[in-house]
XYZ file of C-alpha atoms in Angstrom:
756
model
C 37.430 -82.795 234.948
C 34.072 -83.011 233.249
C 33.402 -82.071 229.654
C 30.439 -82.475 227.352
C 30.976 -84.609 224.236
C 31.187 -82.869 220.897
C 32.297 -83.534 217.335
C 35.698 -82.037 216.776
C 36.770 -80.909 213.321
C 40.479 -81.127 212.587
C 42.565 -78.026 212.333
C 44.795 -77.479 209.298
C 47.692 -78.577 211.466
C 46.038 -81.888 212.279
C 44.301 -82.336 208.931
C 47.558 -82.269 206.977
C 49.803 -83.609 209.759
C 50.899 -87.217 209.480
C 51.284 -87.255 213.248
C 47.546 -86.766 213.664
C 46.216 -88.572 210.594
C 47.754 -91.297 208.506
C 45.215 -90.816 205.738
C 42.724 -88.229 204.545
C 39.287 -88.585 206.099
C 36.716 -88.286 203.338
C 34.024 -87.706 205.925
C 35.920 -84.669 207.213
C 36.332 -83.379 203.666
C 32.606 -83.692 203.067
C 31.845 -82.015 206.369
C 34.185 -79.142 205.487
C 32.332 -78.652 202.209
C 28.961 -78.714 203.952
C 30.045 -76.180 206.569
C 31.383 -73.889 203.853
C 28.330 -74.369 201.671
C 27.518 -70.654 201.619
C 30.981 -69.841 200.276
C 30.557 -72.495 197.581
C 26.993 -71.390 196.773
C 28.122 -67.749 196.582
C 30.951 -68.690 194.221
C 28.564 -70.693 192.044
C 26.079 -67.820 191.916
C 28.863 -65.386 191.036
C 30.113 -67.661 188.247
C 26.561 -68.169 186.981
C 26.026 -64.407 186.975
C 29.123 -63.962 184.836
C 28.077 -66.802 182.510
C 24.512 -65.562 182.081
C 25.784 -62.016 181.533
C 28.121 -63.328 178.860
C 25.274 -65.079 177.040
C 23.314 -61.822 177.120
C 26.151 -59.464 176.187
C 28.016 -61.529 173.582
C 27.155 -60.704 169.985
C 25.471 -63.710 168.296
C 27.477 -65.339 165.507
C 25.711 -66.925 162.535
C 27.220 -69.613 160.339
C 26.394 -70.086 156.676
C 27.792 -72.725 154.345
C 27.796 -73.834 150.719
C 28.843 -77.124 149.126
C 31.114 -77.525 146.082
C 32.073 -80.579 144.097
C 35.461 -80.762 142.375
C 35.917 -83.422 139.675
C 39.452 -84.564 140.392
C 40.102 -86.412 137.101
C 38.315 -84.090 134.686
C 39.801 -84.135 131.139
C 41.510 -81.002 129.942
C 39.801 -79.025 127.202
C 42.912 -78.951 125.118
C 43.914 -82.600 125.437
C 44.796 -84.291 122.151
C 42.855 -87.538 121.832
C 45.840 -89.867 121.221
C 47.573 -88.439 124.323
C 44.681 -88.352 126.767
C 45.990 -91.323 128.724
C 49.512 -89.982 129.047
C 48.784 -86.735 130.877
C 47.683 -86.723 134.546
C 44.744 -84.299 135.063
C 43.941 -85.118 138.681
C 43.271 -81.952 140.663
C 44.831 -82.012 144.178
C 42.035 -81.117 146.621
C 44.303 -79.516 149.213
C 45.703 -77.212 146.551
C 42.178 -76.202 145.547
C 41.323 -75.492 149.194
C 44.283 -73.147 149.478
C 43.302 -71.457 146.206
C 39.798 -70.787 147.563
C 41.306 -69.263 150.728
C 43.822 -67.199 148.772
C 43.839 -63.419 148.424
C 43.038 -63.850 144.729
C 39.565 -65.222 145.543
C 38.857 -63.451 148.845
C 40.252 -60.150 147.583
C 37.792 -60.135 144.699
C 34.950 -60.935 147.130
C 36.024 -58.027 149.329
C 35.947 -55.660 146.355
C 32.660 -56.929 144.955
C 30.834 -56.625 148.305
C 32.624 -53.508 149.609
C 33.783 -55.387 152.690
C 36.607 -52.922 153.204
C 33.970 -50.355 154.229
C 32.755 -50.657 157.835
C 29.691 -48.713 158.960
C 27.975 -49.528 162.252
C 26.079 -47.727 165.028
C 27.784 -46.572 168.192
C 26.359 -48.332 171.243
C 26.385 -47.546 174.942
C 29.436 -49.227 176.544
C 29.120 -52.867 177.613
C 25.341 -53.250 177.539
C 24.219 -50.983 174.707
C 24.586 -53.473 171.866
C 22.770 -56.209 173.822
C 19.892 -53.844 174.616
C 19.650 -52.741 170.991
C 19.720 -56.331 169.767
C 16.953 -57.353 172.171
C 14.815 -54.374 171.134
C 15.291 -55.061 167.445
C 14.201 -58.694 167.835
C 10.822 -57.553 169.138
C 10.420 -54.307 167.150
C 11.596 -54.839 163.602
C 10.324 -51.607 162.043
C 10.732 -49.218 164.985
C 13.587 -47.211 166.444
C 14.121 -47.353 170.186
C 13.912 -44.276 172.367
C 17.229 -43.367 174.029
C 17.952 -44.601 177.557
C 19.756 -42.772 180.366
C 19.433 -39.568 178.322
C 22.166 -40.776 175.926
C 20.551 -39.802 172.630
C 23.755 -39.978 170.568
C 23.990 -43.739 171.121
C 22.031 -46.298 169.108
C 19.481 -48.201 171.214
C 17.917 -50.467 168.592
C 16.425 -50.346 165.102
C 19.157 -48.179 163.518
C 20.338 -49.118 159.999
C 23.159 -47.729 157.844
C 24.516 -48.797 154.452
C 27.582 -47.089 152.943
C 28.322 -48.177 149.375
C 31.196 -45.824 148.616
C 33.844 -44.271 150.830
C 36.894 -42.733 149.224
C 39.523 -41.297 151.545
C 43.244 -40.505 151.354
C 45.481 -43.558 151.797
C 46.825 -42.107 155.045
C 43.304 -42.318 156.520
C 42.922 -46.068 155.967
C 41.854 -47.929 159.140
C 40.943 -44.587 160.720
C 37.548 -44.292 162.415
C 35.277 -41.448 161.351
C 31.974 -40.440 162.908
C 28.764 -40.048 160.919
C 25.976 -38.153 162.694
C 22.407 -38.567 161.466
C 20.393 -35.423 160.894
C 16.855 -34.469 159.912
C 15.200 -35.679 156.667
C 18.037 -38.003 155.606
C 20.799 -35.456 156.116
C 24.054 -36.425 157.812
C 27.463 -35.048 158.776
C 30.768 -36.879 158.478
C 33.243 -35.831 161.148
C 36.821 -36.474 162.157
C 36.861 -36.003 165.929
C 35.290 -32.525 166.321
C 35.887 -31.366 162.747
C 33.158 -31.611 160.091
C 34.576 -33.161 156.905
C 31.450 -32.946 154.754
C 27.672 -32.873 154.872
C 25.495 -35.024 152.653
C 22.144 -36.624 152.048
C 21.067 -40.250 151.802
C 20.984 -41.504 148.228
C 23.245 -38.724 146.892
C 26.943 -38.852 146.219
C 28.791 -36.368 148.450
C 32.382 -35.230 148.011
C 34.544 -32.562 149.596
C 38.156 -31.518 149.193
C 40.110 -31.624 152.411
C 41.232 -28.243 153.637
C 44.882 -27.450 152.973
C 45.506 -30.574 150.848
C 44.988 -31.871 147.326
C 43.105 -34.885 148.677
C 39.344 -35.217 148.808
C 36.853 -37.402 150.627
C 33.718 -38.913 149.062
C 30.865 -40.948 150.431
C 27.646 -42.486 149.179
C 25.137 -43.535 151.844
C 22.395 -45.641 150.279
C 20.431 -46.246 153.493
C 20.224 -44.477 156.842
C 17.555 -45.114 159.462
C 18.105 -43.437 162.816
C 17.016 -40.712 165.199
C 18.641 -37.323 164.642
C 21.994 -37.004 166.475
C 22.559 -40.764 166.466
C 26.243 -41.463 165.820
C 27.745 -44.145 163.590
C 31.314 -45.323 163.146
C 32.497 -45.264 159.529
C 35.881 -46.610 158.448
C 37.620 -47.857 155.336
C 40.068 -50.660 155.955
C 43.051 -51.444 153.855
C 42.370 -54.292 151.465
C 44.918 -56.453 153.269
C 43.177 -55.957 156.623
C 39.778 -56.701 155.132
C 41.061 -59.912 153.532
C 42.766 -60.907 156.797
C 39.563 -60.476 158.781
C 37.646 -62.474 156.181
C 40.226 -65.270 156.297
C 39.816 -65.515 160.071
C 36.062 -66.102 159.756
C 36.188 -68.244 156.593
C 36.926 -71.958 156.473
C 37.130 -74.585 153.714
C 37.097 -78.306 154.514
C 36.696 -81.541 152.588
C 33.560 -83.209 153.936
C 34.749 -86.769 153.325
C 38.297 -87.525 152.266
C 38.893 -88.286 148.587
C 35.335 -87.351 147.573
C 36.102 -83.890 146.193
C 33.154 -82.443 148.171
C 34.164 -79.160 149.795
C 32.251 -77.197 152.403
C 32.739 -73.425 152.529
C 31.653 -71.917 155.856
C 31.638 -68.363 157.137
C 30.787 -66.940 160.568
C 29.403 -63.414 160.877
C 27.288 -61.363 163.302
C 24.939 -60.692 160.382
C 23.122 -63.731 158.932
C 22.519 -61.850 155.665
C 26.218 -61.019 155.320
C 27.255 -64.608 156.136
C 25.118 -66.103 153.346
C 25.930 -63.345 150.857
C 29.694 -63.514 151.319
C 30.017 -67.301 151.185
C 27.881 -67.448 148.016
C 29.998 -64.734 146.424
C 33.214 -66.634 147.199
C 31.776 -69.845 145.717
C 30.614 -68.066 142.559
C 33.982 -66.353 142.099
C 35.797 -69.678 142.404
C 33.485 -71.398 139.887
C 33.767 -68.481 137.447
C 37.571 -68.400 137.694
C 37.646 -72.157 137.113
C 35.608 -71.767 133.907
C 37.746 -68.825 132.797
C 40.842 -70.916 133.404
C 39.422 -73.627 131.160
C 38.603 -71.108 128.427
C 42.033 -69.506 128.681
C 43.673 -72.909 128.464
C 41.602 -73.775 125.405
C 42.480 -70.453 123.745
C 46.187 -71.037 124.267
C 45.889 -74.520 122.782
C 43.915 -73.188 119.823
C 46.620 -70.626 119.137
C 49.284 -73.326 119.437
C 47.423 -75.691 117.079
C 46.784 -72.941 114.529
C 50.477 -72.126 114.456
C 51.393 -75.815 114.105
C 48.718 -76.339 111.433
C 50.183 -73.613 109.251
C 53.654 -75.078 109.649
C 52.433 -78.609 108.795
C 50.407 -77.276 105.871
C 53.539 -75.700 104.367
C 55.431 -78.966 104.846
C 52.564 -80.913 103.241
C 52.566 -78.662 100.177
C 56.322 -78.986 99.819
C 56.217 -82.776 100.241
C 53.401 -83.129 97.683
C 55.293 -81.001 95.162
C 58.455 -83.069 95.632
C 56.546 -86.353 95.129
C 54.792 -85.072 91.981
C 58.059 -83.808 90.497
C 59.813 -87.118 91.152
C 56.978 -89.136 89.617
C 56.921 -86.819 86.578
C 60.641 -87.326 86.132
C 60.686 -91.076 86.666
C 57.222 -91.886 85.444
C 54.492 -93.721 87.290
C 55.988 -96.233 89.735
C 53.870 -98.770 91.592
C 54.865 -99.676 95.178
C 55.102 -103.309 96.016
C 52.979 -104.815 98.805
C 56.068 -104.970 101.020
C 56.874 -101.313 100.397
C 53.273 -100.260 101.060
C 53.329 -102.118 104.395
C 56.535 -100.405 105.403
C 55.070 -97.058 104.309
C 51.933 -97.529 106.438
C 53.972 -98.483 109.517
C 56.372 -95.574 109.122
C 53.530 -93.087 108.583
C 51.674 -94.323 111.671
C 54.709 -94.219 113.966
C 55.954 -90.927 112.556
C 52.539 -89.328 113.105
C 52.410 -90.523 116.693
C 55.955 -89.326 117.307
C 55.200 -85.878 115.923
C 52.126 -85.559 118.137
C 54.136 -86.646 121.154
C 56.833 -84.124 120.343
C 54.247 -81.352 120.170
C 52.793 -82.373 123.523
C 56.259 -82.695 125.003
C 57.137 -79.130 124.018
C 53.847 -77.895 125.445
C 54.362 -79.654 128.788
C 57.965 -78.479 129.049
C 56.639 -74.922 129.126
C 54.717 -75.801 132.323
C 56.705 -78.549 134.032
C 60.261 -79.763 134.513
C 61.713 -82.896 132.975
C 61.140 -84.778 136.245
C 57.358 -84.316 136.052
C 55.661 -87.763 135.656
C 53.742 -86.848 132.490
C 56.910 -85.502 130.819
C 58.806 -88.669 131.699
C 55.961 -90.856 130.351
C 55.904 -88.999 127.026
C 59.701 -89.207 126.772
C 59.538 -92.983 127.205
C 56.823 -93.253 124.511
C 58.936 -91.137 122.181
C 61.949 -93.403 122.737
C 59.872 -96.495 121.913
C 58.531 -94.904 118.702
C 62.054 -93.842 117.719
C 63.227 -97.451 118.022
C 60.271 -98.718 116.001
C 60.872 -96.090 113.292
C 64.552 -97.083 113.267
C 63.574 -100.707 112.527
C 61.403 -99.555 109.586
C 64.251 -97.429 108.256
C 66.599 -100.448 108.295
C 64.026 -102.337 106.218
C 63.790 -99.396 103.798
C 67.568 -99.514 103.178
C 67.197 -103.028 101.811
C 64.818 -101.798 99.074
C 65.890 -100.555 95.630
C 66.893 -96.917 95.460
C 63.820 -95.941 93.420
C 61.516 -97.621 95.926
C 63.363 -95.896 98.787
C 62.909 -92.482 97.207
C 59.226 -93.043 96.432
C 58.735 -94.407 99.965
C 60.446 -91.408 101.569
C 58.464 -88.857 99.555
C 55.155 -90.683 100.038
C 55.878 -90.927 103.776
C 56.378 -87.168 104.038
C 53.123 -86.521 102.180
C 51.026 -88.938 104.195
C 52.521 -88.001 107.574
C 52.024 -84.276 106.993
C 48.556 -84.906 105.589
C 47.461 -86.907 108.651
C 49.038 -84.411 111.033
C 47.385 -81.525 109.277
C 43.940 -83.137 109.394
C 44.437 -84.112 113.054
C 45.433 -80.582 113.996
C 42.477 -79.113 112.106
C 40.092 -81.482 113.874
C 41.553 -80.713 117.290
C 41.441 -76.987 116.620
C 37.775 -77.151 115.643
C 37.039 -79.312 118.697
C 38.720 -76.794 121.019
C 36.830 -73.885 119.489
C 33.552 -75.670 120.130
C 34.697 -76.608 123.673
C 35.736 -73.050 124.402
C 32.368 -71.717 123.308
C 30.609 -74.040 125.736
C 33.326 -74.268 128.381
C 32.188 -75.893 131.613
C 34.512 -76.048 134.611
C 35.274 -79.090 136.709
C 33.707 -77.406 139.779
C 29.996 -77.117 140.475
C 27.924 -75.736 143.316
C 25.846 -78.423 145.000
C 24.165 -76.350 147.722
C 24.041 -72.587 147.818
C 24.236 -70.808 151.162
C 20.899 -69.942 152.694
C 20.050 -67.409 155.383
C 20.886 -68.892 158.827
C 18.208 -68.371 161.470
C 19.802 -69.821 164.614
C 23.095 -68.406 165.932
C 25.907 -70.844 166.658
C 27.426 -68.551 169.287
C 27.153 -67.925 172.125
C 26.341 -71.496 173.130
C 24.137 -70.498 176.043
C 23.568 -73.925 177.578
C 27.266 -74.762 177.311
C 28.337 -71.433 178.823
C 25.893 -71.730 181.725
C 26.955 -75.338 182.334
C 30.642 -74.417 182.292
C 29.936 -71.479 184.610
C 28.126 -73.781 187.013
C 30.929 -76.344 186.996
C 33.634 -73.663 187.212
C 31.840 -71.978 190.116
C 31.582 -75.298 191.943
C 35.256 -76.138 191.352
C 36.461 -72.672 192.347
C 34.217 -72.737 195.423
C 35.670 -76.076 196.513
C 39.208 -74.853 195.845
C 38.598 -71.667 197.848
C 37.173 -73.750 200.684
C 40.276 -75.909 200.979
C 42.665 -73.017 200.364
C 40.908 -71.159 203.138
C 41.131 -74.261 205.298
C 44.822 -74.717 204.546
C 45.716 -71.058 205.134
C 43.788 -70.939 208.403
C 46.440 -71.772 210.976
C 44.047 -71.504 213.912
C 43.597 -74.494 216.239
C 40.167 -75.817 217.132
C 41.074 -79.218 218.484
C 41.026 -79.622 222.269
C 43.512 -82.485 221.945
C 46.049 -80.221 220.226
C 45.538 -77.434 222.760
C 46.151 -79.813 225.665
C 49.152 -81.258 223.848
C 50.747 -77.867 223.125
C 49.993 -76.155 226.477
C 49.769 -79.108 228.883
C 46.648 -77.435 230.289
C 43.304 -79.232 230.433
C 40.410 -78.023 228.328
C 37.600 -77.677 230.869
C 34.836 -77.262 228.347
C 34.117 -76.716 224.660
C 31.280 -74.309 223.927
C 29.564 -74.964 220.574
C 28.511 -72.277 218.197
C 25.192 -70.682 219.163
C 22.957 -69.306 216.447
C 20.866 -67.485 219.059
C 23.922 -65.698 220.433
C 24.709 -64.564 216.890
C 21.321 -62.893 216.713
C 21.819 -61.321 220.149
C 25.236 -59.947 219.154
C 23.735 -58.374 216.020
C 20.764 -56.873 217.859
C 20.892 -53.083 217.916
C 17.402 -52.002 218.951
C 15.053 -53.161 221.689
C 15.810 -54.644 225.123
C 19.063 -56.587 225.317
C 18.830 -60.346 225.738
C 21.125 -62.711 227.634
C 21.547 -66.262 226.375
C 21.507 -67.885 229.842
C 18.229 -66.125 230.688
C 16.313 -66.166 227.424
C 17.561 -69.433 225.875
C 18.288 -71.727 228.813
C 18.232 -74.881 226.656
C 20.850 -73.640 224.192
C 23.789 -76.046 223.781
C 26.224 -73.284 224.718
C 24.504 -72.869 228.095
C 24.533 -76.628 228.587
C 28.290 -76.511 228.096
C 28.602 -73.787 230.754
C 26.657 -75.990 233.131
C 29.285 -78.645 232.497
C 31.937 -76.009 233.286
C 30.081 -75.253 236.543
C 30.486 -78.879 237.586
C 34.165 -78.862 236.646
C 34.789 -75.702 238.681
C 33.247 -77.348 241.747
C 36.138 -79.790 241.836
C 38.675 -77.166 240.867
C 37.887 -75.140 244.018
C 38.467 -78.038 246.419
C 42.086 -76.986 246.976
C 41.721 -73.292 246.045
C 42.893 -70.465 248.310
C 39.766 -68.437 247.548
C 36.671 -68.488 245.375
C 37.774 -65.846 242.876
C 37.630 -66.752 239.165
C 39.465 -64.635 236.601
C 38.384 -65.052 232.985
C 40.642 -63.674 230.270
C 41.706 -64.355 226.670
C 44.706 -63.780 224.394
C 42.973 -61.251 222.187
C 39.679 -59.363 221.917
C 36.650 -60.999 220.360
C 37.184 -64.511 221.756
C 34.005 -64.344 223.901
C 35.492 -64.010 227.419
C 32.799 -61.505 228.419
C 30.169 -63.880 227.054
C 31.617 -66.687 229.195
C 31.891 -64.446 232.289
C 28.316 -63.193 232.069
C 26.597 -66.487 231.301
C 28.762 -68.504 233.709
C 27.769 -66.136 236.521
C 24.077 -66.668 235.721
C 24.517 -70.448 235.463
C 26.219 -70.506 238.890
C 23.428 -68.353 240.316
C 20.845 -70.783 238.938
C 22.518 -73.496 241.056
C 21.786 -71.476 244.183
C 25.179 -69.834 244.473
C 25.677 -66.252 245.530
C 27.688 -64.725 242.699
C 29.430 -61.392 242.195
C 30.380 -60.439 238.614
C 33.047 -57.740 238.228
C 33.844 -56.023 234.939
C 37.551 -55.288 235.462
C 38.149 -54.220 231.876
C 38.439 -50.540 232.723
C 39.406 -49.723 229.174
C 36.621 -51.043 226.966
C 34.401 -53.117 229.224
C 30.765 -53.293 228.123
C 29.145 -55.842 230.409
C 26.941 -53.081 231.807
C 25.147 -52.855 228.453
C 23.933 -56.446 228.847
C 21.975 -55.332 231.923
C 20.981 -51.966 230.505
C 22.749 -49.887 233.177
C 25.376 -47.143 233.096
C 29.028 -47.805 233.814
C 29.460 -44.930 236.324
C 29.949 -45.657 240.053
C 31.756 -48.910 239.569
C 35.150 -50.530 240.087
C 37.306 -47.472 239.392
C 35.397 -45.444 241.987
C 35.530 -48.321 244.523
C 39.319 -48.642 244.227
C 39.732 -44.881 244.388
C 37.560 -44.784 247.526
C 35.133 -42.340 245.987
C 32.130 -44.532 246.832
C 31.390 -47.209 249.402
C 31.175 -50.902 248.374
C 27.478 -51.001 249.103
C 26.897 -48.273 246.502
C 29.141 -49.845 243.857
C 27.504 -53.268 244.004
C 24.280 -53.525 242.026
C 21.895 -56.413 242.321
C 20.516 -57.712 239.021
C 17.108 -59.085 239.863
C 16.486 -60.955 236.599
C 19.671 -62.998 236.834
C 19.930 -63.045 240.660
C 23.555 -61.907 240.663
C 25.432 -58.891 241.949
C 27.400 -56.829 239.470
C 30.129 -54.187 239.597
C 30.606 -52.080 236.459
C 33.935 -50.699 235.292
C 33.073 -47.247 236.562
C 34.402 -44.176 234.830
C 37.269 -45.030 232.471
C 40.453 -44.067 234.391
C 43.610 -42.780 232.685
C 45.718 -45.469 234.433
C 43.780 -48.768 234.671
C 46.834 -50.951 235.360
C 48.125 -48.715 238.164
C 44.657 -48.604 239.682
C 44.403 -52.419 239.745
C 47.806 -52.614 241.457
C 46.528 -50.495 244.370
C 46.294 -52.405 247.647
C 42.670 -51.350 248.051
C 41.732 -53.573 245.101
C 43.121 -56.626 246.892
C 41.336 -55.640 250.072
C 38.053 -55.320 248.193
C 38.451 -58.770 246.620
C 39.210 -60.263 250.042
C 35.983 -58.787 251.404
C 33.956 -59.892 248.376
C 35.403 -63.415 248.572
C 34.009 -63.821 252.091
C 30.556 -62.491 251.171
C 29.991 -64.522 247.970
C 30.246 -68.130 246.908
C 31.908 -67.101 243.651
C 33.533 -63.895 242.459
C 33.944 -63.778 238.649
C 36.243 -61.119 237.188
C 36.211 -60.297 233.477
C 39.598 -58.846 232.422
C 41.135 -57.371 229.223
C 43.140 -59.531 226.745
C 46.168 -60.913 228.566
C 48.576 -60.968 225.617
C 48.288 -57.258 224.913
C 47.716 -55.737 228.357
C 49.065 -56.380 231.868
C 45.690 -56.032 233.623
C 44.998 -59.779 233.561
C 48.421 -60.559 235.050
C 47.701 -58.189 237.951
C 44.230 -59.591 238.660
C 45.318 -63.210 238.154
C 47.658 -63.135 241.153
C 44.655 -62.457 243.396
C 42.464 -65.221 241.909
C 42.651 -68.919 242.679
C 41.250 -70.043 239.341
C 42.250 -68.488 236.008
C 40.310 -69.561 232.926
C 41.754 -68.799 229.495
C 39.022 -68.331 226.904
C 39.967 -69.288 223.348
C 37.935 -69.015 220.196
C 38.023 -72.090 217.964
C 40.033 -71.778 214.798
C 41.700 -68.361 215.223
C 44.706 -68.917 217.525
C 48.048 -70.218 216.394
C 50.243 -72.454 218.504
C 52.746 -69.624 218.988
C 50.045 -67.256 220.219
C 48.781 -69.756 222.793
C 52.274 -70.500 224.070
C 53.154 -66.812 224.386
C 49.870 -66.064 226.194
C 50.343 -68.745 228.875
C 54.038 -67.878 229.147
C 53.218 -64.207 229.727
C 50.766 -65.104 232.515
C 53.190 -67.599 234.065
C 55.951 -64.972 234.181
C 53.592 -62.841 236.279
C 52.890 -65.708 238.643
C 49.511 -66.568 237.162
C 48.852 -70.215 236.443
C 46.086 -70.976 233.958
C 43.869 -73.561 235.587
C 41.891 -74.542 232.502
C 40.926 -73.676 228.952
C 37.468 -72.686 227.726
C 37.275 -73.432 223.982
C 34.502 -71.153 222.740
C 32.447 -70.922 219.551
C 33.265 -74.338 218.141
C 31.420 -74.872 214.813
C 29.915 -78.251 214.183
C 32.764 -79.381 211.932
C 33.869 -76.224 210.179
C 36.960 -74.062 210.511
C 35.849 -71.084 208.502
C 32.851 -69.490 210.229
C 34.619 -67.161 212.699
C 31.763 -65.172 214.129
C 32.306 -62.992 217.195
C 30.128 -63.650 220.228
C 29.779 -62.108 223.612
C 30.350 -58.588 224.734
C 34.123 -58.600 224.354
C 33.712 -56.876 220.978
C 33.436 -53.531 222.690
C 37.007 -52.645 221.837
C 36.948 -49.646 219.550
C 38.471 -48.983 216.131
C 41.698 -47.586 217.553
C 42.192 -50.718 219.619
C 41.753 -52.995 216.578
C 43.849 -50.723 214.402
C 46.912 -51.321 216.561
C 46.104 -54.932 217.408
C 48.241 -56.631 214.759
C 51.225 -54.493 215.593
C 50.942 -55.084 219.372
C 50.286 -58.793 218.928
C 53.294 -59.177 216.655
C 55.499 -57.368 219.158
C 54.155 -59.494 222.012
C 54.828 -62.746 220.156
C 58.411 -61.724 219.520
C-alpha cells in the first residue's frame, strides 16, 4: 500500500479521547483556530457591528456636579455661652447625605423646575433619535426635512417647552400627543380624540366632555414642522422624584472632610447643570432657614424665661428692702460676703443648666450624651451649693436671712441680665443667619458626554466577538462527531486507507461554476495536490490487482456529496495518463451527472445497453480530451436496481473487462440504495469514498456491514477532501452533488433507518 504523506488533524473523538492523546496539543488548538479564522473574523465583525451601532444609537448622557462644604462642628445660634462646651453640635455627614437625597429636597426641586412634566419629540423607531441628534449637532438653528416620507416624526432641530400641564389625577403618567400646527398653533390629543387646541405663549384650558374635570396647558416654546408629533405627559410627583433619585448621587469626596459632591446624569446638559444647582441651593436655603427657626424658638424661650426671672427679681428685691427696713441697715461680714458670692455663682450656673436641660429634654432622651453631661454638671453644682448651705447654717439667724434674701436678688439679677444679653445676641444672629453649609463650586454646563463610552464599548465588542468566535469554534469542533483521521478509520473498520485526498481550492471553484465550458481537475490542473494523491492511488491499485479476478473497480460512498464521482472521473483520467485503456461507467441511474463533466447528454447509455435497445459500440463514447471511453447512465429507468440485476449487465462487464485495462464504475450511495451491493459482486476492487469530518463511527460500520452482507468486500478507503488541519470546512466536491432536493429531503430519515 502506498500513500502520500499529509498532516492529519484530530477528530473530536481523538482530540478529547485519552486513548489517542494524553494531553492537549496546543499546536492543534492553534491550527483549529487558524482554520476557522473566517468564523472567528465573522463573529468579531458581527460583535463590532453591534458595538458600533450601540455607540451611534445610545442617547448620550451628560454629568454635572457641584461641591458643598458642611462645617461639622459649627456652633448653634442659640447656644448659651456658659454651656457651649457641654452640647455636641457635630453634624453627621451621612445623615446630611440622606437629607439631600430625601423627598423633602428633591420634591421641592421637582416642583420648582416642573420636572413632573415630560415633553419630547416622537422619533422614528430605533434610529430616529440618533439621526435627529446627529443633524442637530451640525445644524443648530435649522429643522430637518422628514425622511422616508414620515413627516409626523421629528428628524432633528425640534424644540418644545411646556411650563404648565394640569390634568385630572386619573390621567397621571398617561401619554398625550401634541401635534404642531401652522403659526405656533397646536392640538393636544388623547389617541384620536382632540382634547384642546392652543397657541404658543398663551394659556389654554378646556373642560373634558362629560366630566367636571378640565385640562390646561401652557406651551412657552414650540419649534417644529407642521404635523410633527410630541409626547406630553405629567408624572405623579412620586414617580418624578423616583426618577430623579436614580440619576442623582451624593458622595463625600474625602472621608471626614465634610466636602460633598452632588452629581446628576441627564441626556440634556442644560438640565443636568440646572437641576443639580437647584438641589444645592434648596439644601443651603433650608439649612439657613433651620438656623433661623432654631434661633426664633430660642428667642421665644428666653423671652418667656426673662419675664419669669424678672418677676422673681422684683419679688426678691422687695423682700430684701422690707427686711432691711424692719431690722435696719445690717452689714455683712467678709465671711458672709464670700459665702454669698459662691452661692450666687453656683446657683446661677445651676439655673442655666436646668434651663438647658429642659430644652434638650424636648429634643433628646435622657440617654443622649449631652443630656447626661449636663445632668452630671448639675449634680456637682448641687453638692457645692449644699456645702455652702451647711456653712450658712453656722451663721447667726440675722446673717442667714440677709444672706438668703441677698442671694435671691443677686442670682435673679444675674440670670435676668444673662437672659437679656442672650436674647439680644440671638436676635442679631437671626437677622444675619448664616448656615453651616456653603457652595464651593456651582455646576457648569457639561460639554462632553460620559456615556456611551465609545472606545470602551468598541473594545468590549472586539474582545467579546473574539471570545465568542473561539468558543463557537471549539463548540463546533466538539459537536462535530465526524472522523477525519485515517488511523481511526483503519482502527474502526480494519480496512486500509489507500489514499487521503487533500482539499482542493480549484475544485471548489469548478464545483461552483455555472456558466462557460466545464473544467476537469485532472485535465486543467494536473499539478493540484488532489491529483497527486490520485496518482498515488493509481500506484496502490497496481498492486491491488495482482490477485484480482478482473480489472473492474467499483467506487461508492455511504452518502451523497462525499466526492465519489469526483474520484471516479479524475482517477479514470489519471489511469489514462499512465497509458492505460480505461472505461468509465456512470452506473448511478437515478441521479448520475458525470455526463455533464464532458458536456454530453445522458441518453443512449447504460440503461439502453442493459435493455438491449442499442449495441455496445453505440453506447460507448470516446472522450478525446481525456483519452478515456465513457458510458452515460442513459435514460433514467423506473427500476434501476432490477435493471442492474439483469444477467445482460454482467455479460457486458465481462466483455468490457477483456477490452480495457481498467473499468471504473461510479455507483449510488451504498448505505441508502442497493445498487452498489449489486455492482460490487461483479467487481474485484471496491473503493469506499469517505469525506473527512462528516462520517460517524456507526455510519462507517453500518456501511461496510451492509456491503459485506451482500458479498462485497471493501478493498480500500479513499479519504477525500481533507482540510489542512481543520474539521469545520465541509465543502462538497465532485459531481456526486447531483442528487435533487427530494433525495436530500428524505436522506436523514433513510440514513437513520439504515443505521438502526
